[in-house]
Amino acid sequence: MKKGYLGVDVGSISTKGVIIDSDNNIIAEDYLWTEGNPVVAVKQLLKNLLVKTRNKDLLVVAVGTTGSARKLVGTILNAQVIKNEITAQAIGTLELYPEVRTIFEIGGQDSKIILIENGIIVDYAMNTLCAAGTGSFLSSQAKRLGMHPEDFGKWAIRSKKPTKIAARCTVFAESDLVHKAQIGHKKEDIIAGLCRSVVLNFLNNVGKGKNIKPPIVFQGGVSKNIGVVKAFADITGEEIKVHKYGHLTGAFGVALLAKRANDEHCFDFNFVNMHFETKGIECMKCPNNCEIICVYKNNKIIDSWGNRCDNGAVLKQ
Amino acid sequence: MNKTAKVLSFPRLGNYHIPIAFFVRKVLQVEVLEPLPMTRRTLEVGAKYSPEFVCVPFKYNLGNFIEALERGANVLVQAGGGCRFGYYAEVQEQILRDLGYQFEFINIVPTAKITPWSIYKKFKEINYNLNILRFIYYFYLVFRMTKMMESMEKYIRENGGFATKEKSLITIYQQFLTSLNTTNSWSDLKRKYLRYNRLLKAIELDKPSDYLKIGIIGELYTAMEPFSNCDIETNLISKKIAVTRLTTVTYLVFDKLRNRRQIINAAGQYATYSLGADGTDNIARAKYFGEHGYDGIIHTKPFACTPEVDAMPILQKISRDYNIPILYLSFDAQTSEEGILTRIEAFYDMVKMRRDRNEKGLFRS
């Protein structure tokens, strides 16, 4: 029986999972929409992974979680490692591209840049307070133009002369886009212009003041958009590497970390049949009214968080 | 309104409400309503009545005022500084008047310069019987009290993570703070300080020689008020990091005004003129941290804080020149801590990896 290590990355938009073997090869992977319900998404993810590994004689011995729902999912999966997505993605990418110097990452709600030197993170930046130029912006604009986000890239690379679209803020970008469409710019030019504006926004925002050096790896959901990849290459003047598992590096990285944690116990796929529930309670013991989240497994509370002081911790009992 | 007794209140900032309340009680002999600990409600009511794009300390201060007025305060005190802070008092007073509250409003820094003498003149307006000797005595006493608090807080920031018993330092410090309210003389204060400081230093530390050091710089409010910055100091301390934060109230009120020239000099080639507010100070500090082997810097600011936004490109240059990572955090009226905690956790991982590489060669298993 082979040992396997599970990494789960639950992001705002999508949920990703990989199982790796002891040689760090990806044996199974899956990708689906979170749709605002991380617990349901993870259950479905594990069901899919189970199907994909059925005949492989595999025993999952360590679990790691990352992404914005890492704590919730880590608790219900009883994970050995719960790690932030910045570290997880860097570790995952380094395994795929040991020589990488710069990582661009654009996901559903966030974008980040990670600088690497001699195999370690030396600097990073992440967007704050504003989701301008991320995947959710692109997909909402795709809807406005009446197409699937998946087709966006194909349209973009057809353009010879991308339309100029404001890059600073999505609200301005959107009104710019409407205006340009109404005065008769071609659809592919507008789409290419949007891809450009996402890249300019990224470089002006999170990339500001950073020393961007090749090799550059671009990942996250938006890296599947060839229009954005092309815009990055045009603007930076460097080759942009995109791995076929580029959207999975977070899950891959945290699976590696789970493997390195050296704390192995057999993971029970029976999890998918258990009943998990979360309840939000307002503490009401002081005007802060902390929103405390309680996690129940088969109607028994297993953890709670969200309280700022010990007064709220009583609810755990 | 003149017939009712005066009840004075002021905005909260860290633990400074303790010496301020003490001083006002002793010198003005009016009732003081200490601001309540900050809660989400404070921020909610503050943000509700604030201009949308004002910096977040304005919202906290306004929230403090509204909560104080609800609890019966009728005299409010506000200070000011060399940025938008200078407009806080006028705008907040007008907002509160428009809301229909009855109160007296005192701006102790009407001209962006605060001196003991200007405070005395303001206080004399409230309490006509104020004796200058009494004022000087208590001013000095409270100055010393604040200095003592700051020196103990500094010790906790640098050593809190290494105490063999978790949180033992902060427990002793809380006892010291509680005891301050009953201070009745200079010798009494000194006795308390010596007692609690001895207790503090007696706590056994397990501090390795190669501990991680992080400096916190940034706009004064978000650097000093733990509620406004998701308590990053405690978070870092719990990760066994020695934290240095040079902004304190005594620094802002006394040292800064005296040392304007030195601060610009300390910024070296990075600034020839002052950037306004604390911009220059933070450049000088970043340079200091870079020169003194710190592992990283965290820069805090309210969203759209102009002096700090101005300082950021220079900080980025310092970051490159000294090869020291800087994490920039912007705070506004958001209540979800998740994003901030994620960034701090990643910053910690990075700083630790950088350190491990320097010691053991490459990081990679």
XYZ file of C-alpha atoms in Angstrom:
682
model
C 0.000 0.000 0.000
C 1.363 3.385 -1.035
C 1.312 6.435 1.153
C -0.497 9.538 -0.102
C -0.639 13.114 1.126
C -3.705 15.260 0.631
C -3.615 19.020 0.100
C -6.809 21.053 -0.029
C -6.996 24.704 -1.071
C -10.388 26.279 -0.460
C -10.498 29.690 -2.050
C -13.246 32.249 -2.374
C -14.277 31.050 -5.819
C -12.854 27.573 -6.291
C -11.852 24.570 -4.227
C -8.782 22.620 -5.256
C -7.417 19.324 -4.017
C -4.435 17.144 -4.849
C -3.070 13.857 -3.569
C 0.671 13.349 -3.923
C 2.797 10.280 -3.372
C 6.068 10.038 -1.439
C 7.996 11.211 -4.516
C 5.912 14.394 -4.751
C 4.087 13.261 -7.894
C 0.505 14.359 -8.256
C -1.578 11.168 -8.333
C -5.003 12.750 -8.338
C -6.312 16.283 -8.580
C -9.667 17.948 -8.672
C -11.043 21.429 -9.039
C -14.570 22.694 -8.463
C -16.497 25.836 -7.497
C -16.801 26.718 -3.821
C -20.141 28.469 -4.384
C -20.083 30.013 -0.932
C -20.224 26.695 0.855
C -16.739 25.396 1.669
C -17.916 22.348 3.634
C -20.121 21.031 0.832
C -17.422 21.823 -1.731
C -14.778 19.906 0.211
C -17.066 16.905 0.611
C -17.662 16.833 -3.121
C -13.946 17.317 -3.748
C -13.064 14.335 -1.575
C -15.709 12.184 -3.222
C -14.184 12.990 -6.603
C -10.661 12.327 -5.357
C -11.783 9.039 -3.870
C -13.186 7.955 -7.226
C -9.991 8.952 -8.992
C -7.765 6.967 -6.623
C -10.018 3.928 -6.173
C -7.771 1.429 -7.961
C -4.470 2.876 -6.831
C -4.122 1.158 -3.467
C -3.489 4.388 -1.630
C -3.547 5.354 2.018
C -3.743 9.059 2.811
C -1.589 9.628 5.887
C -1.394 13.418 6.144
C -3.661 16.331 5.294
C -2.904 20.003 4.797
C -5.314 22.858 4.140
C -4.838 26.343 2.785
C -6.873 29.154 1.241
C -9.295 31.503 2.929
C -11.369 28.662 4.427
C -8.293 26.788 5.640
C -9.203 26.959 9.296
C -12.746 25.663 8.927
C -11.784 22.936 6.505
C -8.632 22.115 8.467
C -10.728 21.595 11.582
C -13.244 19.286 9.993
C -10.558 17.311 8.146
C -8.431 17.170 11.284
C -5.491 18.418 9.223
C -1.882 18.247 10.372
C -0.990 21.473 8.612
C -3.105 24.610 8.216
C -1.054 27.107 6.271
C -1.654 30.498 4.661
C -1.892 30.460 0.875
C 1.154 32.674 0.325
C 3.565 30.214 1.881
C 1.731 27.208 0.425
C 1.807 28.565 -3.116
C 5.459 29.467 -2.904
C 6.366 25.989 -1.659
C 4.280 24.368 -4.402
C 5.742 26.508 -7.151
C 9.285 25.928 -5.942
C 8.754 22.192 -6.318
C 7.643 22.692 -9.941
C 10.174 25.411 -10.806
C 13.146 25.291 -8.412
C 14.828 28.188 -10.234
C 11.829 30.582 -10.066
C 12.510 34.187 -8.986
C 9.105 35.836 -9.262
C 5.616 34.426 -8.816
C 2.553 36.296 -10.061
C -0.648 34.917 -8.659
C -4.143 36.107 -9.509
C -7.037 34.279 -7.943
C -10.716 34.913 -7.531
C -10.540 37.621 -4.888
C -6.880 38.305 -4.356
C -3.675 38.838 -6.202
C -0.164 38.527 -4.940
C 3.445 38.726 -5.957
C 6.081 36.559 -4.326
C 9.795 37.140 -4.797
C 12.144 34.206 -4.404
C 15.870 34.078 -3.983
C 17.851 30.850 -3.709
C 14.706 28.877 -3.128
C 13.144 30.913 -0.357
C 10.587 33.701 -0.178
C 12.363 37.012 0.337
C 9.478 39.402 -0.199
C 5.816 39.351 -1.036
C 2.859 41.666 -1.431
C -0.839 41.036 -1.582
C -3.696 43.290 -2.587
C -5.439 45.018 0.296
C -8.974 46.277 0.685
C -9.766 46.058 -3.018
C -10.299 43.156 -5.407
C -9.585 45.235 -8.512
C -8.039 43.228 -11.308
C -8.787 39.763 -9.957
C -10.635 36.810 -11.395
C -14.050 37.842 -10.132
C -13.740 41.134 -12.002
C -12.854 39.356 -15.237
C -15.708 36.892 -14.948
C -18.253 39.634 -14.225
C -17.030 41.551 -17.287
C -17.213 38.371 -19.364
C -20.868 38.099 -18.387
C -21.433 41.705 -19.381
C -19.978 40.956 -22.820
C -22.100 37.823 -23.062
C -19.426 35.146 -23.080
C -17.913 32.451 -20.873
C -14.841 33.506 -18.894
C -13.102 30.441 -20.383
C -13.367 31.912 -23.912
C -11.963 35.255 -22.865
C -8.358 34.429 -23.642
C -9.097 33.129 -27.132
C -10.832 36.371 -28.035
C -8.087 38.489 -26.512
C -5.208 37.065 -28.526
C -7.073 37.740 -31.768
C -6.806 41.464 -31.146
C -4.227 43.508 -33.053
C -4.829 46.767 -31.232
C -6.026 46.460 -27.637
C -8.382 49.223 -26.514
C -7.047 51.395 -23.693
C -9.074 50.786 -20.559
C -8.528 52.480 -17.179
C -6.533 50.196 -14.952
C -6.757 51.874 -11.571
C -10.154 50.794 -10.380
C -12.706 48.249 -11.578
C -15.554 50.717 -11.314
C -13.757 53.088 -13.682
C -12.661 50.186 -15.852
C -16.246 49.061 -16.204
C -17.591 52.461 -17.230
C -14.658 52.795 -19.615
C -15.512 49.440 -21.107
C -19.185 50.295 -21.612
C -18.250 53.590 -23.205
C -15.699 52.044 -25.588
C -18.161 49.331 -26.607
C -20.852 51.903 -27.360
C -18.637 54.023 -29.577
C -17.784 51.006 -31.687
C -14.548 49.390 -30.531
C -14.260 45.766 -31.618
C -15.095 43.127 -29.064
C -11.713 41.393 -29.229
C -9.919 44.723 -28.792
C -11.971 45.504 -25.713
C -11.281 42.081 -24.256
C -7.562 42.393 -24.942
C -7.697 45.850 -23.359
C -9.300 44.387 -20.258
C -6.560 41.767 -19.971
C -3.996 44.550 -20.291
C -5.701 46.602 -17.616
C -5.668 43.638 -15.238
C -1.930 43.284 -15.774
C -1.233 47.009 -15.395
C -3.330 47.100 -12.264
C -1.384 44.148 -10.874
C 2.020 45.646 -11.640
C 1.053 49.093 -10.337
C -0.587 47.774 -7.227
C 0.924 44.684 -5.699
C 3.995 44.785 -7.919
C 4.852 48.364 -7.043
C 8.441 48.874 -5.937
C 9.253 45.168 -6.276
C 12.296 43.958 -8.087
C 10.760 41.664 -10.713
C 13.344 39.222 -12.048
C 12.973 36.259 -14.418
C 12.142 33.361 -14.418
C 8.561 34.475 -13.845
C 5.803 31.999 -13.069
C 2.183 33.049 -13.381
C -0.458 31.017 -11.586
C -3.889 31.059 -9.999
C -7.192 30.718 -11.826
C -6.545 33.741 -14.049
C -3.337 32.148 -15.389
C -5.651 29.902 -17.454
C -6.563 33.011 -19.443
C -4.098 33.173 -22.322
C -5.011 36.814 -22.935
C -3.700 37.845 -19.530
C -0.599 35.682 -19.963
C 0.135 37.411 -23.260
C -0.408 40.847 -21.723
C 2.019 39.987 -18.913
C 4.621 38.865 -21.437
C 4.157 42.011 -23.558
C 4.376 44.409 -20.657
C 7.211 42.833 -18.679
C 9.133 41.787 -21.799
C 9.911 38.443 -20.179
C 8.830 34.898 -20.792
C 5.887 33.983 -18.555
C 5.768 30.386 -17.429
C 2.404 28.813 -16.767
C 2.268 25.260 -15.487
C -0.636 22.987 -16.318
C -1.124 22.625 -12.559
C -0.771 26.385 -12.076
C -4.189 26.612 -10.455
C -3.297 23.831 -8.000
C -0.001 25.080 -6.555
C -1.620 26.078 -3.256
C -3.054 22.608 -2.710
C 0.165 21.024 -3.962
C 2.290 23.174 -1.652
C 0.252 22.403 1.410
C 0.320 18.685 0.577
C 4.128 18.953 0.530
C 4.051 20.737 3.874
C 1.766 18.050 5.299
C 4.244 15.451 4.120
C 7.153 17.307 5.709
C 5.274 17.699 8.986
C 6.182 14.092 9.906
C 2.977 13.527 11.792
C 1.207 10.727 9.998
C -2.120 9.234 10.837
C -4.549 7.521 8.569
C -7.128 9.821 7.030
C -10.660 8.509 6.999
C -12.491 9.119 3.754
C -15.648 8.227 5.653
C -15.645 11.931 6.381
C -17.883 12.464 3.371
C -20.699 10.631 5.134
C -20.428 12.604 8.356
C -22.673 15.488 9.101
C -20.895 18.807 9.547
C -22.568 21.999 10.477
C -21.404 25.472 11.443
C -23.401 27.866 13.544
C -22.724 31.537 14.060
C -23.502 32.899 17.506
C -23.280 36.456 18.726
C -21.535 36.485 22.063
C -23.642 39.350 23.542
C -21.438 39.536 26.641
C -20.065 42.963 25.781
C -20.809 45.554 23.095
C -18.213 44.010 20.811
C -20.611 41.121 20.113
C -17.997 38.837 18.658
C -19.420 36.543 16.030
C -18.395 33.140 17.259
C -18.387 30.273 14.819
C -19.041 26.833 16.256
C -18.264 23.750 14.227
C -20.340 20.626 14.865
C -19.506 17.115 13.757
C -22.506 14.789 13.917
C -24.161 17.374 16.171
C -21.210 17.417 18.593
C -19.208 20.609 18.850
C -15.577 20.101 17.849
C -14.238 23.635 17.768
C -15.166 27.277 17.945
C -13.465 30.557 17.101
C -14.062 34.213 16.529
C -14.062 35.338 20.165
C -11.672 38.106 21.068
C -11.452 37.340 24.766
C -11.941 34.457 27.171
C -15.511 35.494 27.948
C -16.548 34.171 24.593
C -14.596 30.938 24.978
C -17.143 29.655 27.495
C -19.460 28.877 24.617
C -17.127 26.095 23.668
C -18.329 23.923 26.521
C -25.912 73.143 31.037
C -23.705 75.141 33.378
C -25.655 73.992 36.389
C -24.988 70.295 35.867
C -21.664 68.897 37.010
C -19.003 68.584 34.349
C -18.211 65.080 33.182
C -15.183 64.928 30.943
C -14.249 62.267 28.415
C -11.709 61.771 25.624
C -10.826 59.210 22.919
C -9.033 56.039 23.792
C -5.534 55.098 22.666
C -3.794 51.995 24.001
C -3.428 52.260 27.769
C -2.966 56.024 27.784
C -6.454 56.673 29.134
C -5.061 55.768 32.565
C -2.540 58.625 32.946
C -4.804 61.080 31.105
C -7.787 60.349 33.346
C -5.541 60.525 36.398
C -4.145 63.897 35.353
C -7.539 65.430 34.595
C -8.984 64.205 37.888
C -6.136 65.657 39.911
C -5.778 68.946 38.083
C -9.255 69.904 36.948
C -11.083 68.242 39.781
C -13.952 67.315 37.504
C -15.539 63.944 37.051
C -13.820 61.879 34.370
C -15.532 59.251 32.311
C -12.823 56.912 31.087
C -13.453 55.769 27.528
C -14.724 52.205 27.365
C -12.570 49.555 25.767
C -13.006 49.710 22.030
C -15.602 47.378 20.587
C -17.098 46.755 17.217
C -19.992 48.978 18.220
C -17.587 51.895 18.759
C -16.427 51.562 15.202
C -19.951 51.046 13.858
C -21.410 54.219 15.356
C -18.232 56.131 14.562
C -18.221 55.061 10.923
C -21.945 55.676 10.562
C -21.602 59.392 11.215
C -18.145 59.944 9.684
C -17.350 61.133 6.177
C -16.847 57.995 4.096
C -13.246 58.670 3.075
C -11.866 60.006 6.314
C -9.004 58.028 7.885
C -10.084 55.350 10.320
C -8.816 56.931 13.605
C -11.431 59.641 13.045
C -14.120 56.966 13.071
C -12.795 55.382 16.255
C -12.533 58.761 18.004
C -16.033 59.743 16.981
C -17.309 56.373 18.199
C -15.595 56.985 21.547
C -17.246 60.407 21.792
C -20.729 59.121 20.992
C -20.412 56.292 23.500
C -19.160 58.772 26.119
C -22.051 61.182 25.444
C -24.512 58.324 25.775
C -23.022 57.505 29.150
C -23.417 61.068 30.363
C -20.245 62.928 29.423
C -20.687 66.632 28.659
C -17.122 67.824 28.121
C -15.126 66.252 25.284
C -11.417 66.679 24.673
C -9.664 66.176 21.379
C -6.073 66.780 20.264
C -4.645 67.353 16.806
C -1.580 66.873 14.690
C 0.164 67.740 11.492
C -2.068 65.911 9.032
C -5.813 65.319 8.726
C -5.664 64.807 12.488
C -5.506 68.610 12.669
C -9.093 68.808 11.404
C -10.520 66.100 13.635
C -11.614 68.408 16.429
C -13.626 70.905 14.357
C -15.276 68.306 12.170
C -16.130 65.978 15.024
C -17.553 68.806 17.096
C -19.805 69.837 14.217
C -20.956 66.282 13.535
C -21.863 65.784 17.178
C -23.693 69.124 17.347
C -25.652 68.197 14.211
C -26.636 64.972 15.930
C -28.181 67.094 18.665
C -25.843 66.407 21.573
C -25.250 69.093 24.194
C -21.636 69.330 25.274
C -18.579 71.483 25.692
C -15.741 70.741 23.296
C -12.093 71.386 24.039
C -9.406 71.223 21.422
C -6.112 71.134 23.295
C -4.027 71.483 20.135
C -5.694 74.229 18.117
C -2.499 75.221 16.327
C -0.836 71.875 15.703
C 1.658 72.632 18.473
C 1.251 71.127 21.888
C 3.277 72.424 24.829
C 2.825 72.105 28.582
C 2.035 75.831 28.626
C -0.729 75.548 26.017
C -2.297 72.697 27.958
C -2.113 74.786 31.129
C -3.920 77.705 29.478
C -6.660 75.398 28.200
C -7.082 73.803 31.592
C -7.205 77.194 33.259
C -10.230 78.006 31.105
C -12.062 75.006 32.502
C -10.955 75.278 36.106
C -10.380 78.900 37.012
C -9.005 77.949 40.443
C -6.209 75.924 38.911
C -2.948 76.532 40.714
C 0.128 76.558 38.504
C 2.247 74.712 41.029
C -0.326 71.968 41.294
C -0.413 71.808 37.511
C 3.367 71.523 37.242
C 3.553 68.902 39.995
C 0.955 66.665 38.416
C 2.165 67.309 34.903
C 5.578 66.047 35.870
C 4.119 63.140 37.808
C 1.961 62.033 34.903
C 4.851 62.464 32.512
C 6.905 60.108 34.662
C 3.963 57.730 34.969
C 3.599 57.584 31.200
C 7.325 57.050 30.781
C 7.190 54.151 33.250
C 4.301 52.563 31.379
C 6.124 52.937 28.110
C 9.321 51.433 29.434
C 7.423 48.407 30.795
C 5.490 48.022 27.547
C 8.769 48.162 25.662
C 10.171 45.407 27.849
C 7.064 43.280 27.226
C 7.247 43.791 23.469
C 10.849 42.685 23.442
C 10.569 39.798 25.867
C 6.912 38.765 26.117
C 7.280 35.889 23.687
C 10.117 34.310 25.610
C 8.611 34.138 29.107
C 8.625 30.551 30.307
C 5.076 31.044 31.551
C 2.918 32.412 28.772
C 1.335 35.831 29.294
C 2.924 36.190 32.757
C 4.499 39.529 31.851
C 1.252 41.044 30.697
C -0.510 39.899 33.875
C 1.981 41.774 36.042
C 1.738 44.826 33.841
C -2.067 44.803 34.151
C -1.682 44.784 37.930
C 0.643 47.761 37.692
C -1.897 49.633 35.564
C -4.689 48.907 38.027
C -2.554 50.141 40.911
C -1.889 53.471 39.174
C -5.378 54.811 39.864
C -4.692 55.053 43.573
C -1.403 56.920 43.176
C -1.281 59.827 45.601
C 2.250 61.161 45.376
C 5.487 61.041 43.488
C 7.118 58.714 46.020
C 4.090 56.436 45.918
C 4.341 56.205 42.128
C 8.039 55.455 42.307
C 7.447 52.719 44.864
C 4.823 51.079 42.668
C 7.047 51.230 39.642
C 10.023 49.717 41.436
C 7.856 46.951 42.872
C 6.171 45.919 39.634
C 9.240 46.447 37.529
C 11.145 44.093 39.819
C 8.355 41.518 39.485
C 8.438 41.942 35.721
C 12.176 41.481 35.442
C 12.059 38.502 37.818
C 10.018 36.465 35.337
C 12.240 33.807 33.881
C 12.943 34.199 30.180
C 14.018 31.590 27.700
C 15.429 33.883 25.056
C 17.645 32.275 22.436
C 20.566 34.345 21.194
C 19.286 34.306 17.611
C 15.701 35.412 18.229
C 13.721 37.098 15.441
C 13.319 40.871 15.536
C 10.551 42.824 13.817
C 10.062 46.583 13.916
C 6.653 48.212 13.728
C 6.449 51.628 12.113
C 3.600 53.637 10.682
C 0.878 56.092 11.440
C 0.608 56.708 15.159
C -2.943 55.553 15.865
C -2.873 52.279 13.962
C 0.585 51.578 15.396
C -0.431 52.187 19.005
C -4.082 51.165 19.359
C -4.275 47.365 19.376
C -7.991 47.252 18.495
C -7.365 49.146 15.290
C -4.581 46.871 14.040
C -5.981 43.438 14.975
C -3.513 43.438 17.876
C -0.546 42.623 15.666
C 1.891 43.152 18.534
C 0.380 40.400 20.670
C 0.162 38.218 17.591
C 3.876 38.649 16.848
C 4.859 38.245 20.492
C 2.992 34.938 20.660
C 5.151 33.762 17.731
C 8.297 34.355 19.819
C 9.351 37.527 18.079
C 10.917 40.546 19.747
C 8.905 43.546 18.609
C 10.223 47.095 18.511
C 7.865 50.021 18.174
C 9.348 53.470 18.647
C 6.158 55.538 18.417
C 4.878 56.424 21.876
C 2.877 59.330 23.215
C 5.837 60.838 25.066
C 7.825 60.571 21.852
C 5.150 62.431 19.903
C 4.482 65.109 22.505
C 8.017 65.797 23.723
C 10.920 64.170 21.868
C 9.603 64.731 18.368
C 9.196 68.479 18.689
C 12.645 68.917 20.155
C 14.412 66.771 17.595
C 13.002 67.832 14.245
C 16.433 68.390 12.730
C 17.867 65.141 14.096
C 14.999 63.149 12.617
C 15.656 64.461 9.127
C 19.353 63.825 9.625
C 18.608 60.289 10.760
C 16.724 59.692 7.521
C 20.062 60.291 5.801
C 20.053 60.412 2.035
C 16.426 59.264 1.953
C 14.843 62.614 2.884
C 16.000 66.186 2.717
C 12.780 67.795 3.902
C 10.097 66.727 6.324
C 7.276 64.610 4.849
C 4.734 65.819 7.356
C 3.193 63.995 10.319
C 5.334 60.917 11.049
C 6.530 60.182 7.522
C 10.113 61.274 8.092
C 10.285 59.519 11.452
C 9.233 56.259 9.853
C 11.856 56.552 7.139
C 14.516 57.155 9.765
C 13.262 54.167 11.747
C 13.168 51.853 8.742
C 16.756 52.831 8.045
C 17.637 52.185 11.676
C 16.010 48.733 11.568
C 17.819 47.957 8.339
C 21.155 48.931 9.841
C 20.593 47.036 13.067
C 19.927 43.567 11.691
C 16.166 43.435 12.063
C 14.451 40.591 10.228
C 11.522 42.605 8.953
C 9.387 45.705 9.278
C 5.623 46.034 9.490
C 4.226 49.357 8.350
C 0.696 50.237 9.487
C -1.508 53.026 8.245
C -5.145 53.923 7.942
C -6.396 53.502 4.389
C -5.412 56.633 2.381
C -3.182 58.153 5.095
C -1.370 60.770 3.018
C 1.928 61.199 4.935
C 2.437 57.443 5.103
C 1.495 56.952 1.449
C 4.175 59.542 0.674
C 6.690 57.654 2.780
C 6.011 54.307 1.110
C 8.087 54.690 -2.086
C 11.038 55.720 0.079
C 10.425 52.761 2.368
C 10.448 50.508 -0.702
C 13.850 51.881 -1.588
C 15.129 51.262 1.936
C 13.717 47.742 1.710
C 15.793 47.110 -1.431
C 18.922 48.865 -0.204
C 19.050 47.056 3.131
C 17.469 43.833 1.862
C 14.852 43.943 4.603
C 11.251 42.919 3.841
C 8.467 45.361 4.696
C 4.835 44.354 5.079
C 2.413 47.204 4.373
C -0.938 47.025 6.120
C -3.842 49.399 5.525
C -6.650 49.516 8.035
C -10.150 50.791 7.654
C -13.511 50.053 9.217
C -13.379 46.385 8.281
C -14.006 43.890 11.038
C -12.753 40.678 9.478
C -9.287 39.953 10.777
C -8.712 37.002 8.501
C -6.913 38.917 5.750
C -4.568 40.655 8.172
C -3.797 37.428 10.031
C -3.038 35.643 6.753
C -0.572 38.330 5.736
C 1.122 38.360 9.132
C 1.389 34.576 9.185
C 2.954 34.605 5.720
C 5.303 37.404 6.777
C 6.366 35.363 9.789
C 6.974 32.272 7.619
C 9.044 34.333 5.238
C 11.126 36.028 7.910
C 11.791 32.690 9.532
C 12.804 31.058 6.241
C 15.146 33.941 5.462
C 16.747 33.517 8.858
C 17.023 29.728 8.513
C 18.677 30.104 5.152
C 21.256 32.462 6.555
C 22.079 29.922 9.214
C 21.753 26.588 7.477
C 22.232 27.350 3.842
C 19.359 26.710 1.475
C 15.816 26.106 2.578
C 14.390 23.056 0.858
C 13.901 19.543 2.018
